[in-house]
PDB file of C-alpha atoms in Angstrom:
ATOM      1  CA  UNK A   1       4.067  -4.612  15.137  1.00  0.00           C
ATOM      2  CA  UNK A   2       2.970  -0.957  13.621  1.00  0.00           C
ATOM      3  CA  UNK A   3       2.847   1.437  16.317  1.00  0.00           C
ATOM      4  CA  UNK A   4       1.550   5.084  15.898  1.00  0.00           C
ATOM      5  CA  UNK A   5       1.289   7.245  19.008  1.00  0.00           C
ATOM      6  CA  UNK A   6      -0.111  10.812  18.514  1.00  0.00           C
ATOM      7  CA  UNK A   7       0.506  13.380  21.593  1.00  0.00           C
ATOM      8  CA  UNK A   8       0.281  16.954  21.905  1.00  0.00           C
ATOM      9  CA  UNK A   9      -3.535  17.343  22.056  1.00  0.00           C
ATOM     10  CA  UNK A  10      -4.899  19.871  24.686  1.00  0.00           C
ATOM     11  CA  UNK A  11      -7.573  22.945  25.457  1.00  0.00           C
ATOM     12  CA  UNK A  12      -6.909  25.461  23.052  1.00  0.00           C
ATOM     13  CA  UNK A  13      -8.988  28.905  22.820  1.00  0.00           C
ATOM     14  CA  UNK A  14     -10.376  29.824  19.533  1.00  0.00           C
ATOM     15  CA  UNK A  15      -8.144  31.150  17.155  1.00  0.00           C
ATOM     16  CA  UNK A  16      -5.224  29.370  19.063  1.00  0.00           C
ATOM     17  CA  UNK A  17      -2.848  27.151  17.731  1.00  0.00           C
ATOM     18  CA  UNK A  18      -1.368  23.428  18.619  1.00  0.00           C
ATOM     19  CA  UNK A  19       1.052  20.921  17.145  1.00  0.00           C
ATOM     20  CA  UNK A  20       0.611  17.563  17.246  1.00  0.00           C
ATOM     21  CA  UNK A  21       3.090  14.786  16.900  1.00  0.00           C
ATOM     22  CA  UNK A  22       2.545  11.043  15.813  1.00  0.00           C
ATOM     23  CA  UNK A  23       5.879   8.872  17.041  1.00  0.00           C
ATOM     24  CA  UNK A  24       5.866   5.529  14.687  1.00  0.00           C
ATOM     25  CA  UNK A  25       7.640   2.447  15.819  1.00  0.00           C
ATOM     26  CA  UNK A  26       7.640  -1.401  13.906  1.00  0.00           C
ATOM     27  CA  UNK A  27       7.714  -0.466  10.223  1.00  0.00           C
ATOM     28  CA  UNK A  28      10.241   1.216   8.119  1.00  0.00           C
ATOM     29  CA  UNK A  29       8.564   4.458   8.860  1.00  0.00           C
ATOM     30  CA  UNK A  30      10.579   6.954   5.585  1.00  0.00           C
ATOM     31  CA  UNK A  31       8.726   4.184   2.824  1.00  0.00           C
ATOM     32  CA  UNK A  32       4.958   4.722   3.632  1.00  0.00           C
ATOM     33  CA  UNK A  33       2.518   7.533   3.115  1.00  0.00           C
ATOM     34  CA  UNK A  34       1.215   8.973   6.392  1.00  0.00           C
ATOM     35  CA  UNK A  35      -2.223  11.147   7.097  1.00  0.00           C
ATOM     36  CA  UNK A  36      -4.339  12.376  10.060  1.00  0.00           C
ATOM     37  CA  UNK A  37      -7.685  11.877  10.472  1.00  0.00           C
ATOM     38  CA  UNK A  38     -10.228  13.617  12.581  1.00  0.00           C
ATOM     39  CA  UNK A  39     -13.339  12.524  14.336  1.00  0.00           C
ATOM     40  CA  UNK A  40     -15.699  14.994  16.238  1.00  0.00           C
ATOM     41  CA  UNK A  41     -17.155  13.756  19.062  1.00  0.00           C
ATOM     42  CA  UNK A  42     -20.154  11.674  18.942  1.00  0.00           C
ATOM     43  CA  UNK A  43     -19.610  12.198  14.740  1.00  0.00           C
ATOM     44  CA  UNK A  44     -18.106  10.786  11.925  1.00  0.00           C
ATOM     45  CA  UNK A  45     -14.365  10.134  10.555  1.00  0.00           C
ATOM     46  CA  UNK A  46     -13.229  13.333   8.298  1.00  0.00           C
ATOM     47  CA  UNK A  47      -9.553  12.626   6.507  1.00  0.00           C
ATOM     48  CA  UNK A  48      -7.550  15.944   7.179  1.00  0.00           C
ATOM     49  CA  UNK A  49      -3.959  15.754   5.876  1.00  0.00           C
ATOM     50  CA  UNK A  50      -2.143  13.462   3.876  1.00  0.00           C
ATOM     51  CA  UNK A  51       2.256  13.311   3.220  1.00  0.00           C
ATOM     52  CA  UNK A  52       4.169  11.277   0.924  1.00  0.00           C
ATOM     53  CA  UNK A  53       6.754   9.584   2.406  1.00  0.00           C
ATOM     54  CA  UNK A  54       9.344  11.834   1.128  1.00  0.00           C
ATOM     55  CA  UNK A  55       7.195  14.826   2.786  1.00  0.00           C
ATOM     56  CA  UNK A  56       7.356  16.330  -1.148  1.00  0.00           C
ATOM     57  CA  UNK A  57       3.889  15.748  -1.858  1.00  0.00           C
ATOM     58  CA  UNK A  58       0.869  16.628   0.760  1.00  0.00           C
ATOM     59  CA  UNK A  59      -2.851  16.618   0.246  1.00  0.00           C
ATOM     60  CA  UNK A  60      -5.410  18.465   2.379  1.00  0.00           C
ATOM     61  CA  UNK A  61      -9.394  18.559   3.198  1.00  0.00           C
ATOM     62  CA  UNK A  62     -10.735  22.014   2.215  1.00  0.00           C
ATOM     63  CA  UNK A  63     -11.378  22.482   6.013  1.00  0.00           C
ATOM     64  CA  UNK A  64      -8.083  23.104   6.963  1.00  0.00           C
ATOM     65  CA  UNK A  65      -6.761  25.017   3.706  1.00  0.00           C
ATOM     66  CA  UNK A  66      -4.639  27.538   4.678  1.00  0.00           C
ATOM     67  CA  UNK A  67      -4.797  26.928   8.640  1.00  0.00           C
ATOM     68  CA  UNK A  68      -3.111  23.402   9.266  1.00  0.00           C
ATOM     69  CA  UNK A  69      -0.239  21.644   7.684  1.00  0.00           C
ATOM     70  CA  UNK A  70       1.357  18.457   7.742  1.00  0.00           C
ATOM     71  CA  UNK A  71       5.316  17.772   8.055  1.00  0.00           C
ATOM     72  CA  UNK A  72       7.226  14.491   8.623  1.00  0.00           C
ATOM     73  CA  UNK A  73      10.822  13.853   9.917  1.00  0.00           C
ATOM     74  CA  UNK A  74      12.251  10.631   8.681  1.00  0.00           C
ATOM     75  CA  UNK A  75      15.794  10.663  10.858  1.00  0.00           C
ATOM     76  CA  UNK A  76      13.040  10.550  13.684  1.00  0.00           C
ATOM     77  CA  UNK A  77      10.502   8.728  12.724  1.00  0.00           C
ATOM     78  CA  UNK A  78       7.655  11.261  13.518  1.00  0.00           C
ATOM     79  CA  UNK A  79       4.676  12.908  11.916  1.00  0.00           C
ATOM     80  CA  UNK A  80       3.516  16.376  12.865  1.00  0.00           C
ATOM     81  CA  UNK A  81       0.236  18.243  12.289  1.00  0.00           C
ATOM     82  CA  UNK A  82       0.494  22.071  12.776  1.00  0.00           C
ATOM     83  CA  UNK A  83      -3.042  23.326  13.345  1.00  0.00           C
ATOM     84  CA  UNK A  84      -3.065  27.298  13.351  1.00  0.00           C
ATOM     85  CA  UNK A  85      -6.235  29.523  13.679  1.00  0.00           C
ATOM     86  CA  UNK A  86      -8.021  26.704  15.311  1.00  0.00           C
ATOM     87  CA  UNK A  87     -11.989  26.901  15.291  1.00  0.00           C
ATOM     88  CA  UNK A  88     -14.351  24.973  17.827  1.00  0.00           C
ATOM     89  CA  UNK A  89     -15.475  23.010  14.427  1.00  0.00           C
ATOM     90  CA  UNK A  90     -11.624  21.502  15.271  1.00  0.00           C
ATOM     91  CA  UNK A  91     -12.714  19.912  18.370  1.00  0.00           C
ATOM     92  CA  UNK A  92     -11.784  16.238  17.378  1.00  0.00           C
ATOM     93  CA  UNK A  93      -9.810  13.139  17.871  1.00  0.00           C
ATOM     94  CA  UNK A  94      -7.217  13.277  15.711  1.00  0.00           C
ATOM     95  CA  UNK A  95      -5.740  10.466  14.456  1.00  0.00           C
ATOM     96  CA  UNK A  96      -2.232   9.249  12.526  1.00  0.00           C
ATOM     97  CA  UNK A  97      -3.239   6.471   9.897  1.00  0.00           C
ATOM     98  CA  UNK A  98      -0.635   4.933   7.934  1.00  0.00           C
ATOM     99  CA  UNK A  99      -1.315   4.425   3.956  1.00  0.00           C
ATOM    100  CA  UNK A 100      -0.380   1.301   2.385  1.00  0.00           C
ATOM    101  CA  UNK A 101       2.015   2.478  -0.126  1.00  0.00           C
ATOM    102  CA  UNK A 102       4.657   5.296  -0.532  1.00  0.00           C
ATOM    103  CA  UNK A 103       2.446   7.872  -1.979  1.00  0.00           C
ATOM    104  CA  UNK A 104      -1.081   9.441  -1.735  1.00  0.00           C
ATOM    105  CA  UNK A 105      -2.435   7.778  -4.845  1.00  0.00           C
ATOM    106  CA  UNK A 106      -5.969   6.097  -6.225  1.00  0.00           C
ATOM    107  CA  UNK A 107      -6.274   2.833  -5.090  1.00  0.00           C
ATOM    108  CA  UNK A 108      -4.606   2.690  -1.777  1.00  0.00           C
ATOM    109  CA  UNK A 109      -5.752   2.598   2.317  1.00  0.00           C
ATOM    110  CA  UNK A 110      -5.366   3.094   6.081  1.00  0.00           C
ATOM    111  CA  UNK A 111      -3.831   0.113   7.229  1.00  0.00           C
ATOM    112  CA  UNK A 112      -2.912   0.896  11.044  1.00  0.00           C
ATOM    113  CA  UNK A 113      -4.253   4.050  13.109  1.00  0.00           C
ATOM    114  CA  UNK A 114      -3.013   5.062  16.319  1.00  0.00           C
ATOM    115  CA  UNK A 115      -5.114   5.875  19.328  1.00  0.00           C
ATOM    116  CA  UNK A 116      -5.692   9.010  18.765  1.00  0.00           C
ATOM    117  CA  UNK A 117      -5.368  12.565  20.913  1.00  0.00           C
ATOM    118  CA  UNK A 118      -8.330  15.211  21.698  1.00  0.00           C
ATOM    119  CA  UNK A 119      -7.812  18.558  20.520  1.00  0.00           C
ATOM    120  CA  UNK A 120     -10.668  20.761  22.460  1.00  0.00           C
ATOM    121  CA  UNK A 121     -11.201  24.200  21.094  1.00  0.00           C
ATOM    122  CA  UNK A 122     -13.017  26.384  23.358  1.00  0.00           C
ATOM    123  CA  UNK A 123     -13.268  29.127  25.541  1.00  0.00           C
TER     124      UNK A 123
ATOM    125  CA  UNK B   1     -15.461  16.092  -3.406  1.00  0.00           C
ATOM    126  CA  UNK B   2     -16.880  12.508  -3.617  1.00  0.00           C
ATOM    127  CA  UNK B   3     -19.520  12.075  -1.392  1.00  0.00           C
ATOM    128  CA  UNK B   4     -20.185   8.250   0.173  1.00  0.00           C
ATOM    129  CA  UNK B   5     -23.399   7.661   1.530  1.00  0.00           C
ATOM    130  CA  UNK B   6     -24.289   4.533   3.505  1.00  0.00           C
ATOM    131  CA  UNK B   7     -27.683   3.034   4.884  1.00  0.00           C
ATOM    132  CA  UNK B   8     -28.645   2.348   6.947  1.00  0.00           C
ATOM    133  CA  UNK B   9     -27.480   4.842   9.536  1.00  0.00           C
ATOM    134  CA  UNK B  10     -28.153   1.939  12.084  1.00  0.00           C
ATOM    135  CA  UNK B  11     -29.617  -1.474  12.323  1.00  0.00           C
ATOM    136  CA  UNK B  12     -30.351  -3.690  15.442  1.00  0.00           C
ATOM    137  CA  UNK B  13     -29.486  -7.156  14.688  1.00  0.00           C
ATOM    138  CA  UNK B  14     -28.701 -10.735  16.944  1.00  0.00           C
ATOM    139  CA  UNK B  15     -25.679 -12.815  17.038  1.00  0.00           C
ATOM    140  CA  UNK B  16     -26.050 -15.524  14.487  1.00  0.00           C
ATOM    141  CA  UNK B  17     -27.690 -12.802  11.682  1.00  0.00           C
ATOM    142  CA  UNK B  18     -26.425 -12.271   8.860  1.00  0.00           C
ATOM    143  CA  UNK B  19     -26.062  -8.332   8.262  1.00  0.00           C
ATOM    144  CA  UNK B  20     -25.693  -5.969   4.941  1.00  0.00           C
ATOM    145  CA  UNK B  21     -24.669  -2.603   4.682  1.00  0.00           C
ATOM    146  CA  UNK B  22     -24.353  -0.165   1.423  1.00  0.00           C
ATOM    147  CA  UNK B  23     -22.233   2.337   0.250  1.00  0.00           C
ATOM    148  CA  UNK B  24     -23.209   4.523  -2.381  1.00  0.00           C
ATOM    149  CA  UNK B  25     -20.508   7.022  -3.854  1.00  0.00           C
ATOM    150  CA  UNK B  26     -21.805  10.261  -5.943  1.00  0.00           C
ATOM    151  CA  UNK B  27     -19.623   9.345  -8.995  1.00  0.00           C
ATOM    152  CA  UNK B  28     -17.676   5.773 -10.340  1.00  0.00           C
ATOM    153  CA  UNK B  29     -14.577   5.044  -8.109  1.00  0.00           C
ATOM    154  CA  UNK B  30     -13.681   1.856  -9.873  1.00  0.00           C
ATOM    155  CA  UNK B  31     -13.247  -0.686  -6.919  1.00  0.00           C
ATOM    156  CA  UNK B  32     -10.995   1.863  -4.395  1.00  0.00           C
ATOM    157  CA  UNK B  33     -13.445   1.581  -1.860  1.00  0.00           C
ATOM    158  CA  UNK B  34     -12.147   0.661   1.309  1.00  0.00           C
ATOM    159  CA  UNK B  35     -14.163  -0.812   5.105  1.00  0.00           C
ATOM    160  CA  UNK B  36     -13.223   0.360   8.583  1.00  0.00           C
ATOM    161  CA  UNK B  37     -14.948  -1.155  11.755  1.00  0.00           C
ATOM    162  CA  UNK B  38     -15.029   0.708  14.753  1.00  0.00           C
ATOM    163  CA  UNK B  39     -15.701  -0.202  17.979  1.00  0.00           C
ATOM    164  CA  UNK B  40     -16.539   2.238  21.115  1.00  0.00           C
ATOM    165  CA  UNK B  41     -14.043   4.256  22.595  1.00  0.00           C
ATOM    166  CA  UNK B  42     -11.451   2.456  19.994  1.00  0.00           C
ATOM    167  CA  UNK B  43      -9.459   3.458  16.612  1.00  0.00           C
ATOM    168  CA  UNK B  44     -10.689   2.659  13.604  1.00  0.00           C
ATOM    169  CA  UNK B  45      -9.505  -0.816  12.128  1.00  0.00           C
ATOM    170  CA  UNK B  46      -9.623  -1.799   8.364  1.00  0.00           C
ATOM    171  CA  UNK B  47     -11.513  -4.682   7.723  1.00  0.00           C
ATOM    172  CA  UNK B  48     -11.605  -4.744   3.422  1.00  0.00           C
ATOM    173  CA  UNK B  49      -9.860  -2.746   0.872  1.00  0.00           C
ATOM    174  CA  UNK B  50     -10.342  -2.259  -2.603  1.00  0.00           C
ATOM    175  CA  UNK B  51     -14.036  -3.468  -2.473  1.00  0.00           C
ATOM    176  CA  UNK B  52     -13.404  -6.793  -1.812  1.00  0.00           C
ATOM    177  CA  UNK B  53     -10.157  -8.196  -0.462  1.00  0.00           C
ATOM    178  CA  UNK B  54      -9.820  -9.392   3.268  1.00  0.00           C
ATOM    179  CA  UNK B  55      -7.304  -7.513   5.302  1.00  0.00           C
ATOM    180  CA  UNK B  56      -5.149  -9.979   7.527  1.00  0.00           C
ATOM    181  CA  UNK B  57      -6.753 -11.040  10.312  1.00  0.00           C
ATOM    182  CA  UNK B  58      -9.977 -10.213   9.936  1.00  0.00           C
ATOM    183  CA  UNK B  59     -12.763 -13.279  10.248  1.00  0.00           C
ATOM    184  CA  UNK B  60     -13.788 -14.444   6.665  1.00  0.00           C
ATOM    185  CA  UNK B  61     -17.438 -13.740   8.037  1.00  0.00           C
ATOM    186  CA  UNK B  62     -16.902 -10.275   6.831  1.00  0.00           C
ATOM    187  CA  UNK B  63     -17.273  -9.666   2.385  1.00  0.00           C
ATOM    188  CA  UNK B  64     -17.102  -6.673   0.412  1.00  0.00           C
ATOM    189  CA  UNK B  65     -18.644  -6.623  -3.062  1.00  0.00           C
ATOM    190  CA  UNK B  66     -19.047  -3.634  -5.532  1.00  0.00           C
ATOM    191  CA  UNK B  67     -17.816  -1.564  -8.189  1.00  0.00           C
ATOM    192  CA  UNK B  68     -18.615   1.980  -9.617  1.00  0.00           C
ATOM    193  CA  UNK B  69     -20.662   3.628  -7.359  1.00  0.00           C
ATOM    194  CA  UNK B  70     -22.379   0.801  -5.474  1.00  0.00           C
ATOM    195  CA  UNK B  71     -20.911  -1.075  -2.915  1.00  0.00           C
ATOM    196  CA  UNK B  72     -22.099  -3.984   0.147  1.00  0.00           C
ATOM    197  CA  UNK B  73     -20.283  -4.922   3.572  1.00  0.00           C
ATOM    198  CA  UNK B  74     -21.630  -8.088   4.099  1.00  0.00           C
ATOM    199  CA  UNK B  75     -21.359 -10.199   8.012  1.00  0.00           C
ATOM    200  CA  UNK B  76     -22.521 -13.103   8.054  1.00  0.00           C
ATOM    201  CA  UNK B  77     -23.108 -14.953  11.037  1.00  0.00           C
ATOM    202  CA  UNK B  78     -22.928 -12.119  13.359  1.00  0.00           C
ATOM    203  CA  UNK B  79     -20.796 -12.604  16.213  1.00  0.00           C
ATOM    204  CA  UNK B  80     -20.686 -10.391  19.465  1.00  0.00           C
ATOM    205  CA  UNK B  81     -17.561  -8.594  18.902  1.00  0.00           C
ATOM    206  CA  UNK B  82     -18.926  -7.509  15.201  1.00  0.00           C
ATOM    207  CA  UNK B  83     -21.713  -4.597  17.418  1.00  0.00           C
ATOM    208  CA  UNK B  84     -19.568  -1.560  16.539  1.00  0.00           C
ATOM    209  CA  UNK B  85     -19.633   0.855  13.491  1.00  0.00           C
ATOM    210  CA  UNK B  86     -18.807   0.430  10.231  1.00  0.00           C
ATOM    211  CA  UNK B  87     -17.209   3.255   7.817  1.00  0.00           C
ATOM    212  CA  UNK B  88     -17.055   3.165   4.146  1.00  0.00           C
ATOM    213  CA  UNK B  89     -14.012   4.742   2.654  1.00  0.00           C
ATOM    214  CA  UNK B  90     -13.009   6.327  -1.274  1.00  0.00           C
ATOM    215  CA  UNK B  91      -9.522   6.554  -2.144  1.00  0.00           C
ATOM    216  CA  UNK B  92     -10.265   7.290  -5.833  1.00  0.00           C
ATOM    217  CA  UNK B  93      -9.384  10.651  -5.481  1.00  0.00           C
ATOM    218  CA  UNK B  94      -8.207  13.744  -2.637  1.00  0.00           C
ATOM    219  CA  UNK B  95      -9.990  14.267  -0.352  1.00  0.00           C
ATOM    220  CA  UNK B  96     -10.683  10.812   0.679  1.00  0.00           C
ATOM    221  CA  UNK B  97     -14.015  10.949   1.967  1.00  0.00           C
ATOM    222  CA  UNK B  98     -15.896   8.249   4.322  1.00  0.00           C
ATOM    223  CA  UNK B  99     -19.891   7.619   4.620  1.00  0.00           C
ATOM    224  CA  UNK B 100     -21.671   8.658   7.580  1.00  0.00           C
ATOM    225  CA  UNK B 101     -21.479   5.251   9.142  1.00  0.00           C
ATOM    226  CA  UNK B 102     -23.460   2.384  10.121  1.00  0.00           C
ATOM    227  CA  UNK B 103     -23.884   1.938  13.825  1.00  0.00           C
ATOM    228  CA  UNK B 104     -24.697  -2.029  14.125  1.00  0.00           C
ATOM    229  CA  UNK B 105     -26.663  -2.764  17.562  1.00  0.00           C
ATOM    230  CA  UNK B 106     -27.902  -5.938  19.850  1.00  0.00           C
ATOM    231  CA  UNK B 107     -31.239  -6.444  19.152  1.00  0.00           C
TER     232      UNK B 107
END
């Protein structure tokens, strides 16, 4: 059975930063594409961050351009979200979602999600 | 970015209904077009990807249709565990974008 669980979510001041951490357990974790999605509260689901499963190829929402990033470690089986210059717009549930194939690419989908951890970003 | 729009935002429906929703996307995305249900306080779970094939596990109750930019959830014979919401889901291109949702209610 695919298990993702995220950790690392906490109250963070504006302009703070965070890591999160998604441990995966039940599927051969280096073969699949991996992302993080975000959901506000109350709102919507907004896709953040997506890795190959080599870690050589990411994908990003404009959002987060040139404040988060996305990393992977195979030998451990974990997927991390660095979130830097974090704005109260970041207050969210974020997510790990496993893809259904190896690489970001047309065609594909979210085929297990963890439970999610809350990232508050306030004062 | 493509945008997905759904309607309707919400419906209130009874057990034994039969319920549609649309997705509309603001250019053609072939059939990658995927459906998440989402019940409260829970992760998202996929119920249909590329427009219309059945994930394992999921009731046959539940039918996607569509291609291009138009595309239908379709439940029929509503069943009490089915009142949650419903996200539509593009994977034509980066970044994947979902519709608003579709919050489906007891009447």
């Amino acid at each position: 059975e695919v298990q993702l669980l995220e950790s690392g979510g906490a109250l963070v001041q504006p302009g703070g930063s965070l890591t999160l951490s998604c441990a995966a357990s039940g599927f051969r974790f280096s073969s699949y594409a991996m992302n993080w999605v975000r959901q506000a509260p109350g709102k919507g689901l907004e896709w953040v961050f997506g890795i190959s499963r080599g870690g050589g190829n990411t994908y990003y929402a404009g959002s987060v351009k040139g404040r988060f990033s996305i990393s992977r470690d195979n030998s451990n089986n974990t997927l991390y979200l660095r979130m830097n210059s974090l704005r109260v717009e970041d207050t969210a549930v974020y997510y790990c979602v496993k893809e259904n194939e190896e690489y970001i690419s047309s065609g594909n989908w979210f085929d297990s999600w963890g439970q999610g951890t809350l990232v508050t970003v306030a004062s | 970015d493509i945008q997905m729009t759904q309607s309707p935002s919400s419906l209130s429906a009874s057990a034994g209904d039969r319920v549609t929703i649309t997705c509309r996307a603001s250019q053609t995305i072939n059939t990658y077009l995927n459906w998440y249900q989402q019940r409260p306080g829970k992760a998202p779970k996929l119920l249909i990807y590329a427009a219309s094939s059945l994930q394992g596990g999921v009731p046959a109750r539940f039918s996607g249709s569509g291609s291009g930019t138009d595309f239908t959830l379709t439940i029929n014979r509503l069943q009490p565990e089915d009142f949650a919401t419903y996200y539509c889901q593009q994977s034509y291109t980066t970044p994947r974008t979902f519709g608003q949702g579709t919050k489906v209610e007891i009447k």
